[in-house]
Amino acid sequence: MTVVAGVDSSTQSCKIVVCDADTGTVLRQRQIPHIDGTEVPPSVWWEALRQATDRMMRDVEAIAVAGQQHGLVVLDAAGHPVRDALLWNDTRSAEAAAQLVAELGGPQAWADAVGSVPLAAHTVAKLRWFADHEPELADRTARVLLPHDYLTWLLRGGDPETAPTTDRGDASGTGYWSPADGNYRTDLLSLAFRGRSPELPKVLGPAEVAGHTPGGRLVAAGTGDNAAAALGLAIEDSDVVVSLGTSGTVFTRAAVPSADPSGAVNGFADATGAFLPLVCTLNAARVLDSTATLLGTDMSGLEVLAAQSPAGADGLTLLPYLAGERTPNLPHATGSLHGLRPHTMRPHHLARAAIEGMLCNIAEAFDRLPTTPRRILLIGGAARSRMIAHAAATIFGMTVTVPSPGEYVALGAARQAAWALRGGPRPPRWPAPHATEFHSVATGIGAAIRQRYAEIRDLYYA
């Protein structure tokens, strides 16, 4: 049996799955937590990866890393981090993003150039913030990487003389690589970094080999977390994936690149050679966790409470912008609760409003995708709740398919590792995960909930 490994280095943790390369069967897995924060030392990811792989790699022939997108990792000429990494959810670069949009001539110019319009999350905006606020450190920067690029490079030995690599899926989230023509836009890099020209990683194709570990194990290209999830789920054109992690993402597979001048849809590439139009929100499961803490319970308790409230929470509505928001672009917004009356000021109504507010925000992101969905796949930690899955079907107004719980980002990385090891024009065909369907049965209720949510959002943020 040939064995491969896939790594998911996310905001919260490092997860590894070890799989049979022929069937995708998970043989063993492990998870190591990361520290919290919107800027962290890149070394903590490497230490977590070392712990996760300890005694897990004895028969592994190939490995790939999928990582959180957009994070800014800057290295000096000796390969040492110049500063802590700025993560995707760090919103200090919101003003820098607005500056860049204006300097290139507006949103359409950016959409045409790189498929996406810079927001605070994008690497290009973080580079501008870095250049303006820490110019001495910017001057020391020799290389600019993404989190998965950094870990892939360290797996290969981390020699300063060894050129780092990335892939088209993760490169497409930087704001200075074009999915449409497959090239870096070094003019945009220079614009963002105030004339500096650091080295960028080589962009590998989907099945290319990045190199080998010092012990001789193959290291595949790796990719961004959303592209890896799409690969792990084996999605097809017009499948729409809704991922409820700390943040929320909604994406689909497409044969052609997208260029949305509104900035809502990111025109990403995927890990197979196709494209991955994606909309991201900053607030998803964090809304549920925070509400559960407020109510003195956990996620299970939150679901029990929410089940005692009717759909619509008797008119209580939560705008879930607890960490600002990326879609809609409201980096400085806060969460707010509306419809408070004596009879709605109850824990069970708040629990229901938190779930529905999160889902309404995700549903608005869903509506922005340029596709008519064939099916909706609901994944992520919050998707394991039957109550949330039923609520999602109501809010979306269509059937929601929930694959069996699994580490699909890490699984997608493992599938990529098997592809790089075996070669061929397509990734290995692994069986689709078992899935459960949840149907929309409350006709009209979901639309009414969404209409009330939209009215309140427009009242404050029109």
XYZ file of C-alpha atoms in Angstrom:
462
model
C 0.000 0.000 0.000
C 1.261 3.472 -0.939
C 0.740 6.039 1.823
C 0.544 9.840 1.562
C -0.073 12.678 4.010
C -1.970 15.954 3.837
C -1.629 18.919 6.184
C -4.184 21.634 6.964
C -2.368 24.544 8.618
C -5.334 26.745 9.488
C -5.824 29.748 11.721
C -6.800 27.546 14.652
C -4.663 24.431 14.320
C -2.447 22.112 12.327
C -4.181 18.924 11.219
C -2.611 15.990 9.439
C -4.255 12.996 7.783
C -2.351 9.971 6.530
C -4.145 8.164 3.717
C -4.019 5.225 1.358
C -2.969 6.824 -1.936
C -5.247 4.545 -3.966
C -8.509 4.881 -2.029
C -8.191 7.962 0.149
C -8.932 5.886 3.243
C -7.735 7.775 6.303
C -5.305 5.584 8.228
C -4.483 7.986 11.048
C -4.792 11.669 11.903
C -3.747 14.237 14.494
C -4.447 17.856 15.409
C -2.217 20.380 17.225
C -3.644 23.798 18.212
C -2.206 27.122 17.099
C -2.071 30.244 19.244
C -4.862 32.767 18.768
C -4.409 36.164 17.183
C -4.357 38.076 13.908
C -0.540 38.240 13.825
C 1.581 35.315 14.944
C 5.190 34.165 14.633
C 5.431 31.790 11.635
C 7.576 29.519 13.806
C 4.471 28.419 15.726
C 3.076 26.851 12.547
C 6.282 24.956 11.961
C 6.430 23.720 15.545
C 2.795 22.589 15.349
C 3.545 20.779 12.070
C 6.543 19.056 13.667
C 4.384 17.917 16.574
C 1.565 16.797 14.294
C 3.860 14.684 12.122
C 5.780 13.137 15.027
C 5.522 9.323 14.734
C 2.951 9.725 11.934
C 5.236 9.597 8.896
C 6.929 6.202 9.111
C 5.583 4.867 5.793
C 4.564 8.133 4.070
C 5.992 8.629 0.575
C 4.605 12.081 -0.230
C 3.189 15.062 1.632
C 1.428 18.324 0.731
C 0.513 21.355 2.825
C -2.690 23.378 2.516
C -2.661 26.663 4.412
C -4.760 29.628 5.408
C -4.797 32.105 2.532
C -3.552 35.700 2.278
C -1.246 35.633 5.330
C 1.858 37.793 4.867
C 5.154 36.039 5.695
C 8.227 38.203 5.102
C 11.765 36.788 5.275
C 15.199 38.369 5.261
C 18.081 37.191 3.074
C 18.996 34.508 5.617
C 15.480 33.058 5.582
C 14.425 34.432 8.977
C 11.032 36.118 9.495
C 11.389 39.892 9.590
C 8.226 40.251 11.686
C 5.268 38.205 12.846
C 2.949 37.078 10.056
C -0.131 39.203 9.412
C -3.113 36.868 8.969
C -6.104 37.089 6.650
C -8.351 38.290 9.508
C -6.153 41.249 10.453
C -8.129 44.319 9.350
C -5.530 47.049 9.998
C -4.831 47.087 6.238
C -8.351 48.243 5.274
C -7.222 51.800 4.507
C -4.242 50.493 2.561
C -6.591 48.404 0.405
C -8.713 51.459 -0.384
C -5.578 53.405 -1.336
C -4.465 50.690 -3.746
C -7.867 50.467 -5.415
C -7.815 54.199 -6.074
C -4.186 54.278 -7.239
C -4.735 51.708 -9.997
C -7.847 53.438 -11.266
C -10.694 51.741 -9.429
C -12.207 48.309 -8.798
C -12.622 47.344 -12.449
C -8.898 47.832 -13.092
C -8.035 45.453 -10.250
C -10.647 42.891 -11.282
C -9.256 42.911 -14.821
C -5.663 42.655 -13.585
C -5.857 39.914 -10.936
C -9.486 38.772 -10.698
C -10.027 40.343 -7.270
C -10.349 43.816 -5.777
C -8.104 44.381 -2.744
C -9.682 44.279 0.688
C -8.015 44.276 4.084
C -7.577 40.492 3.911
C -5.517 40.382 0.716
C -1.745 40.053 0.880
C -1.229 43.039 -1.412
C -3.001 45.329 1.073
C -0.940 43.968 3.970
C 2.227 44.714 2.004
C 1.169 48.350 1.610
C 0.408 48.644 5.327
C 3.776 47.058 6.129
C 5.663 49.379 3.780
C 4.035 52.487 5.242
C 4.121 51.604 8.940
C 7.344 49.587 9.266
C 9.602 50.807 6.439
C 12.848 49.713 8.134
C 11.580 46.150 8.367
C 10.243 46.361 4.821
C 13.723 47.327 3.645
C 15.100 44.103 5.191
C 12.547 41.933 3.373
C 14.094 39.696 0.715
C 11.206 37.248 0.155
C 7.427 37.426 0.478
C 5.601 34.150 1.068
C 2.216 32.809 2.103
C 1.792 30.459 5.098
C 1.651 27.295 2.978
C 4.664 28.453 0.948
C 6.681 28.904 4.147
C 5.844 25.462 5.524
C 6.498 23.768 2.170
C 9.894 25.469 2.000
C 10.759 24.343 5.545
C 9.697 20.766 4.740
C 12.247 20.888 1.919
C 14.963 21.901 4.388
C 14.524 25.669 4.585
C 17.877 26.414 2.941
C 18.140 30.132 2.036
C 19.674 29.019 -1.271
C 16.592 26.920 -2.084
C 13.900 28.878 -3.920
C 10.467 28.711 -2.253
C 7.434 27.574 -4.238
C 3.702 28.156 -4.221
C 0.773 27.056 -6.400
C -1.784 28.863 -8.517
C -4.596 28.343 -5.975
C -2.812 30.168 -3.160
C -1.024 32.675 -5.413
C -4.408 33.813 -6.731
C -5.261 35.220 -3.297
C -2.309 37.575 -3.086
C -3.563 40.400 -5.297
C -0.384 40.374 -7.414
C -0.796 37.145 -9.431
C -3.251 36.853 -12.299
C -5.343 33.650 -12.565
C -6.355 34.624 -16.099
C -2.846 34.659 -17.578
C -0.916 32.743 -14.920
C 1.699 35.390 -14.260
C 2.803 37.594 -11.392
C 1.928 41.260 -11.681
C 5.215 42.571 -10.351
C 4.078 46.104 -11.161
C 1.299 45.698 -8.583
C 3.729 44.210 -6.090
C 5.988 47.238 -6.550
C 3.023 49.597 -6.278
C 1.958 48.042 -2.990
C 5.453 47.746 -1.520
C 6.463 51.311 -2.405
C 8.926 50.378 -5.124
C 10.521 47.375 -3.409
C 10.908 44.138 -5.395
C 11.256 41.141 -3.061
C 11.623 37.619 -4.433
C 8.371 35.718 -4.924
C 7.934 31.932 -4.880
C 7.800 29.979 -8.124
C 4.221 29.080 -9.046
C 3.864 25.336 -9.619
C 1.209 23.501 -11.582
C -1.364 21.296 -9.811
C 0.616 18.020 -9.924
C 4.134 19.443 -9.884
C 6.652 18.416 -7.270
C 8.026 21.190 -5.045
C 10.998 19.087 -3.937
C 11.849 16.528 -1.292
C 12.401 16.476 2.439
C 15.976 16.001 3.676
C 15.012 12.341 4.154
C 13.873 11.963 0.529
C 10.095 12.149 0.913
C 8.293 13.877 -1.990
C 6.808 17.299 -1.207
C 3.942 18.333 -3.491
C 3.077 21.898 -4.449
C 0.458 22.377 -1.743
C -2.272 25.008 -2.047
C -4.628 27.311 -0.173
C -7.181 25.907 2.224
C -10.253 26.505 0.079
C -8.692 24.988 -3.035
C -7.688 21.986 -0.940
C -11.224 21.604 0.421
C -12.571 21.639 -3.143
C -10.073 18.922 -4.057
C -10.919 16.890 -0.954
C -14.629 17.054 -1.780
C -14.031 16.412 -5.503
C -16.497 19.141 -6.438
C -17.699 19.595 -9.997
C -18.791 22.661 -11.960
C -21.811 24.378 -10.330
C -21.340 22.614 -7.000
C -21.338 25.327 -4.334
C -19.461 24.711 -1.087
C -20.461 26.625 2.031
C -17.802 26.270 4.716
C -18.655 27.285 8.273
C -15.333 27.655 10.036
C -14.234 30.596 12.159
C -14.841 32.555 8.981
C -17.303 31.592 6.277
C -16.453 30.836 2.668
C -18.697 30.144 -0.297
C -17.079 28.891 -3.486
C -17.691 26.967 -6.671
C -15.637 25.372 -9.433
C -15.599 27.108 -12.805
C -13.942 26.510 -16.162
C -13.151 30.197 -16.753
C -11.726 32.916 -14.492
C -13.982 35.533 -12.953
C -13.411 39.266 -12.513
C -15.999 40.909 -10.251
C -15.519 44.689 -10.010
C -17.704 44.861 -6.892
C -14.892 43.166 -4.997
C -17.205 40.636 -3.383
C -16.185 37.663 -5.533
C -12.536 36.701 -5.429
C -11.464 35.325 -8.797
C -9.243 32.567 -7.441
C -7.695 29.601 -9.208
C -8.197 26.078 -7.877
C -5.784 23.173 -7.363
C -6.725 21.248 -10.524
C -6.084 23.811 -13.274
C -9.586 25.315 -13.211
C -10.915 28.297 -11.229
C -12.567 28.878 -7.861
C -14.765 31.994 -7.584
C -15.040 32.578 -3.846
C -16.793 34.902 -1.422
C -15.517 35.134 2.155
C -17.024 36.450 5.383
C -15.027 37.092 8.542
C -17.806 35.852 10.809
C -19.221 32.350 10.870
C -18.665 29.845 13.689
C -17.098 32.590 15.824
C -20.607 34.067 16.089
C -21.925 30.822 17.559
C -18.974 30.375 19.912
C -19.307 33.939 21.214
C -23.059 33.607 21.701
C -22.644 30.314 23.527
C -20.102 31.938 25.857
C -22.460 34.856 26.515
C -25.226 32.409 27.404
C -22.943 30.362 29.641
C -23.122 27.226 27.551
C -21.334 25.378 24.721
C -22.281 24.594 21.140
C -24.484 21.672 22.137
C -26.277 23.849 24.662
C -26.689 26.598 22.076
C -28.407 24.157 19.711
C -30.744 22.959 22.469
C -31.699 26.550 23.254
C -32.163 27.513 19.602
C -34.467 24.557 19.028
C -36.867 26.074 21.596
C -37.272 29.225 19.469
C -39.316 29.288 16.249
C -37.751 30.084 12.882
C -37.322 33.844 12.854
C -36.691 34.018 16.611
C -39.963 35.959 17.088
C -38.420 38.937 15.285
C -35.020 39.040 17.003
C -32.260 39.657 14.432
C -28.486 39.656 14.837
C -26.118 41.442 12.468
C -23.110 39.183 13.062
C -20.239 41.573 12.298
C -18.339 40.712 15.484
C -14.891 41.029 13.870
C -15.794 43.678 11.325
C -16.723 42.150 7.988
C -15.167 41.373 4.652
C -18.373 40.703 2.690
C -19.986 43.177 2.825
C -16.828 45.277 3.089
C -17.299 46.697 6.601
C -13.934 46.249 8.331
C -14.857 48.531 11.250
C -18.426 47.323 11.821
C -19.581 45.659 15.020
C -22.308 43.158 15.764
C -25.742 44.429 16.752
C -29.002 42.936 17.993
C -32.383 44.206 16.819
C -35.990 43.508 17.727
C -35.504 43.479 21.486
C -38.810 43.339 23.334
C -39.683 41.802 26.677
C -40.786 38.560 25.075
C -37.726 38.276 22.788
C -35.158 38.932 25.546
C -34.782 35.223 26.212
C -31.743 32.928 25.814
C -33.473 30.642 23.324
C -34.380 33.534 21.002
C -30.819 34.885 21.133
C -29.450 31.436 20.303
C -31.749 31.172 17.276
C -30.972 34.753 16.172
C -27.222 34.031 16.278
C -27.593 31.016 14.011
C -29.919 32.776 11.594
C -27.839 35.970 11.530
C -24.717 33.993 10.672
C -26.574 32.104 7.929
C -28.170 35.255 6.470
C -24.711 36.787 6.129
C -23.459 33.617 4.431
C -26.540 33.515 2.184
C -25.848 37.053 0.957
C -22.333 35.925 0.105
C -23.810 32.881 -1.666
C -26.025 35.127 -3.815
C -22.982 36.917 -5.227
C -21.488 33.833 -6.892
C -21.781 33.828 -10.693
C -23.455 30.424 -10.927
C -26.770 28.638 -10.676
C -26.045 25.979 -8.055
C -26.461 22.323 -8.894
C -26.192 21.493 -5.203
C -25.003 23.071 -1.945
C -22.398 21.241 0.126
C -22.256 22.396 3.754
C -18.951 21.698 5.547
C -17.006 22.922 8.570
C -17.368 22.384 12.286
C -20.756 24.107 12.556
C -22.138 21.961 9.706
C -22.071 18.948 12.030
C -25.160 20.297 13.784
C -28.406 18.941 12.341
C -30.191 21.985 13.702
C -27.863 24.342 11.809
C -28.147 22.247 8.642
C -31.965 22.450 8.802
C -31.750 26.209 9.399
C -29.389 26.560 6.428
C -31.853 24.786 4.124
C -34.547 27.210 5.320
C -32.414 30.333 4.861
C -31.007 29.251 1.474
C -34.404 28.048 0.295
C -33.062 24.827 -1.198
C -31.750 21.394 -0.263
C -28.441 21.358 1.590
C -26.108 18.353 1.378
C -23.851 17.705 4.376
C -20.939 15.309 3.737
C -19.962 13.095 6.629
C -17.592 14.900 9.034
C -14.040 14.918 7.774
C -10.900 17.005 7.475
C -11.508 17.918 3.854
C -8.740 20.512 3.601
C -6.139 18.026 4.831
C -7.739 15.298 2.710
C -7.458 17.511 -0.372
C -3.779 18.095 0.387
C -3.275 14.330 0.703
C -5.019 13.787 -2.635
C -2.696 16.345 -4.207
C 0.307 14.531 -2.702
C -0.915 11.263 -4.247
C -1.366 13.036 -7.598
C 2.182 14.448 -7.519
C 3.531 11.031 -6.559
C 1.673 9.084 -9.250
C 1.487 11.723 -11.987
C -1.177 11.858 -14.688
C -3.527 14.515 -16.056
C -6.060 14.259 -13.210
C -5.965 13.649 -9.459
C -6.612 10.094 -8.253
C -10.271 9.147 -8.137
C -11.212 8.688 -4.485
C -14.747 7.695 -3.422
C -17.085 10.585 -2.614
C -17.891 10.946 1.088
C -21.222 9.755 2.428
C -23.644 12.670 2.676
C -26.999 13.548 4.266
C -29.556 15.834 2.639
C -31.558 18.461 4.516
C -34.584 19.858 2.721
C -36.199 23.279 2.910
C -39.676 22.614 4.304
C -40.681 26.038 5.640
C -41.555 27.693 2.333
C -41.466 31.482 2.596
C -40.120 31.624 6.137
C -36.496 31.743 5.065
C -37.238 34.540 2.588
C -39.010 36.531 5.309
C -36.070 36.099 7.699
C -33.645 37.250 5.022
C -35.789 40.242 4.091
C -35.912 41.457 7.700
C -32.152 40.925 8.015
C -31.513 42.932 4.821
C -33.737 45.791 5.956
C -31.869 46.110 9.240
C -28.480 45.855 7.538
C -29.421 48.593 5.072
C -30.720 50.792 7.875
C -27.266 50.853 9.437
C -24.865 50.225 6.550
C -26.575 51.283 3.325
